[in-house]
Amino acid sequence: MADTHAHAGDHPGERAAEDPIKLLAIRDTPLSVDEVFRAVGDDAAGGTTLFVGTVRNHDGGADVDTLGYSCHPSAEAELRRVAEKVVANYPVRALAAVHRVGDLHVGDIAVVVAVSCPHRGEAFEACRKLIDDLKHEVPIWKHQTFSDGTEEWVGAC
């Protein structure tokens, strides 16, 4: 008698999607967690991990008054390269990443990334890789002004 049951690894939903990069952007307008979450919805995904980076009121022991992000013209292309590297190494069903530029206030959303995978462990790992590589490799710079009048530039790469 032939085995008519497919093995778990044989199901197409266990593999990466054909075109998993759903949303990549660098914007000067407020970001939407809902937009990013909707972008990574996939019926074959059993796990979706979403990371939201917000502007905090301190850095390095000093109070932050104002903060602005700026980017190099190649930033979106570098963001795509980072996303493609993640989808090449994980079974990603859907991926989205959006970073804000311009002047932000404490509590504002600076970055939102999300990844959907067949299982939660893969989703956590892929999302962590996405945000870490974005912060280290995409040319986005942060300019902070502190309450004592000092300021600093922090480079992403």
Short mmCIF file of C-alpha atoms in Angstrom, two decimals:
data_model
loop_
_atom_site.label_atom_id
_atom_site.label_comp_id
_atom_site.label_asym_id
_atom_site.label_seq_id
_atom_site.Cartn_x
_atom_site.Cartn_y
_atom_site.Cartn_z
CA MET A 1 0.00 0.00 0.00
CA ALA A 2 1.42 3.36 -1.05
CA ASP A 3 1.95 6.17 1.45
CA THR A 4 -0.54 8.87 0.42
CA HIS A 5 0.34 11.34 3.17
CA ALA A 6 2.71 14.16 2.35
CA HIS A 7 5.55 14.70 4.77
CA ALA A 8 5.59 18.00 6.69
CA GLY A 9 8.70 19.22 4.85
CA ASP A 10 7.09 18.45 1.50
CA HIS A 11 4.37 21.08 1.86
CA PRO A 12 5.04 24.29 -0.14
CA GLY A 13 4.13 26.33 2.94
CA GLU A 14 7.21 24.98 4.72
CA ARG A 15 9.47 26.72 2.23
CA ALA A 16 10.20 30.35 1.51
CA ALA A 17 7.63 32.14 -0.60
CA GLU A 18 8.39 32.85 -4.25
CA ASP A 19 8.58 36.64 -3.66
CA PRO A 20 8.62 37.21 0.11
CA ILE A 21 9.73 40.87 0.18
CA LYS A 22 6.42 42.69 0.50
CA LEU A 23 7.32 46.18 1.75
CA LEU A 24 10.59 48.11 1.95
CA ALA A 25 10.69 51.87 2.43
CA ILE A 26 12.47 54.82 3.95
CA ARG A 27 9.94 57.56 4.70
CA ASP A 28 9.75 61.05 6.13
CA THR A 29 6.20 60.47 7.40
CA PRO A 30 4.98 58.61 10.51
CA LEU A 31 5.22 54.82 10.31
CA SER A 32 2.34 52.40 10.79
CA VAL A 33 2.81 49.17 12.73
CA ASP A 34 -0.51 47.97 11.28
CA GLU A 35 0.68 48.53 7.70
CA VAL A 36 3.82 46.47 8.29
CA PHE A 37 1.92 43.72 10.11
CA ARG A 38 -0.65 43.49 7.29
CA ALA A 39 2.16 43.35 4.71
CA VAL A 40 3.56 40.13 6.20
CA GLY A 41 0.27 38.27 6.54
CA ASP A 42 0.53 34.83 4.96
CA ASP A 43 -1.74 31.81 5.42
CA ALA A 44 1.27 29.46 5.41
CA ALA A 45 3.02 31.34 8.23
CA GLY A 46 2.73 29.89 11.70
CA GLY A 47 4.90 32.62 13.21
CA THR A 48 5.14 36.34 12.66
CA THR A 49 7.69 38.45 14.51
CA LEU A 50 7.44 42.22 14.51
CA PHE A 51 9.98 44.67 15.95
CA VAL A 52 9.20 48.34 16.60
CA GLY A 53 12.05 50.73 17.36
CA THR A 54 11.04 53.96 19.12
CA VAL A 55 12.87 57.14 20.07
CA ARG A 56 13.88 56.95 23.73
CA ASN A 57 14.46 59.92 26.03
CA HIS A 58 18.10 59.06 26.80
CA ASP A 59 21.27 57.68 25.27
CA GLY A 60 24.63 56.96 26.86
CA GLY A 61 23.51 58.38 30.20
CA ALA A 62 22.36 61.73 28.78
CA ASP A 63 18.84 63.09 28.27
CA VAL A 64 17.86 63.36 24.59
CA ASP A 65 15.99 66.55 23.60
CA THR A 66 15.74 66.15 19.83
CA LEU A 67 16.62 63.51 17.30
CA GLY A 68 16.76 63.39 13.52
CA TYR A 69 17.52 60.65 11.03
CA SER A 70 19.04 61.17 7.61
CA CYS A 71 20.14 58.67 5.00
CA HIS A 72 22.41 58.24 2.02
CA PRO A 73 20.71 58.01 -1.40
CA SER A 74 21.73 54.33 -1.54
CA ALA A 75 19.84 53.49 1.67
CA GLU A 76 16.81 51.87 0.02
CA ALA A 77 19.03 49.75 -2.23
CA GLU A 78 21.05 48.66 0.82
CA LEU A 79 17.82 47.89 2.69
CA ARG A 80 16.79 45.63 -0.21
CA ARG A 81 20.20 43.91 -0.15
CA VAL A 82 19.82 43.25 3.60
CA ALA A 83 16.28 41.91 3.09
CA GLU A 84 17.40 39.65 0.24
CA LYS A 85 20.15 38.22 2.44
CA VAL A 86 17.59 37.36 5.13
CA VAL A 87 15.19 35.68 2.70
CA ALA A 88 18.10 33.70 1.23
CA ASN A 89 18.94 32.25 4.65
CA TYR A 90 15.53 31.66 6.26
CA PRO A 91 12.22 30.14 5.02
CA VAL A 92 10.55 33.57 4.88
CA ARG A 93 6.94 33.68 3.75
CA ALA A 94 6.78 37.50 3.96
CA LEU A 95 9.09 40.32 5.03
CA ALA A 96 8.64 44.07 5.52
CA ALA A 97 10.92 46.85 6.77
CA VAL A 98 10.28 50.59 7.01
CA HIS A 99 12.58 53.24 8.51
CA ARG A 100 11.76 56.87 9.16
CA VAL A 101 13.95 59.88 8.40
CA GLY A 102 13.55 63.49 9.45
CA ASP A 103 12.94 65.03 12.86
CA LEU A 104 11.39 62.74 15.45
CA HIS A 105 10.22 63.18 19.04
CA VAL A 106 10.55 60.93 22.07
CA GLY A 107 8.09 58.05 21.65
CA ASP A 108 7.92 58.30 17.85
CA ILE A 109 8.39 55.12 15.83
CA ALA A 110 11.74 55.13 14.03
CA VAL A 111 11.71 51.66 12.46
CA VAL A 112 9.33 48.73 12.00
CA VAL A 113 10.39 45.34 10.67
CA ALA A 114 8.42 42.11 10.45
CA VAL A 115 8.96 38.60 9.19
CA SER A 116 6.54 35.68 8.74
CA CYS A 117 7.84 32.12 8.57
CA PRO A 118 6.29 28.66 8.80
CA HIS A 119 7.38 28.39 12.47
CA ARG A 120 7.98 30.83 15.34
CA GLY A 121 11.67 30.03 15.89
CA GLU A 122 12.52 30.85 12.29
CA ALA A 123 10.44 34.03 12.47
CA PHE A 124 12.29 35.23 15.59
CA GLU A 125 15.70 34.46 14.09
CA ALA A 126 14.95 36.05 10.73
CA CYS A 127 13.47 39.19 12.29
CA ARG A 128 16.46 39.58 14.61
CA LYS A 129 18.84 39.21 11.65
CA LEU A 130 16.81 41.75 9.65
CA ILE A 131 16.86 44.49 12.31
CA ASP A 132 20.48 43.86 13.29
CA ASP A 133 21.73 43.98 9.70
CA LEU A 134 19.56 47.01 8.93
CA LYS A 135 21.11 48.90 11.87
CA HIS A 136 24.67 47.89 10.93
CA GLU A 137 24.62 48.00 7.12
CA VAL A 138 22.01 50.47 5.86
CA PRO A 139 23.45 54.03 5.66
CA ILE A 140 21.06 55.83 8.02
CA TRP A 141 22.49 58.29 10.53
CA LYS A 142 21.02 59.58 13.77
CA HIS A 143 21.69 63.12 15.00
CA GLN A 144 20.95 63.61 18.69
CA THR A 145 20.84 66.82 20.71
CA PHE A 146 21.10 66.40 24.47
CA SER A 147 19.59 68.50 27.25
CA ASP A 148 23.07 69.79 28.21
CA GLY A 149 23.44 71.34 24.74
CA THR A 150 25.85 68.74 23.35
CA GLU A 151 25.09 66.74 20.25
CA GLU A 152 26.33 63.69 18.40
CA TRP A 153 25.97 61.84 15.12
CA VAL A 154 25.52 58.07 15.32
CA GLY A 155 26.17 56.17 12.10
CA ALA A 156 24.42 52.98 11.20
CA CYS A 157 27.44 51.82 9.22
#
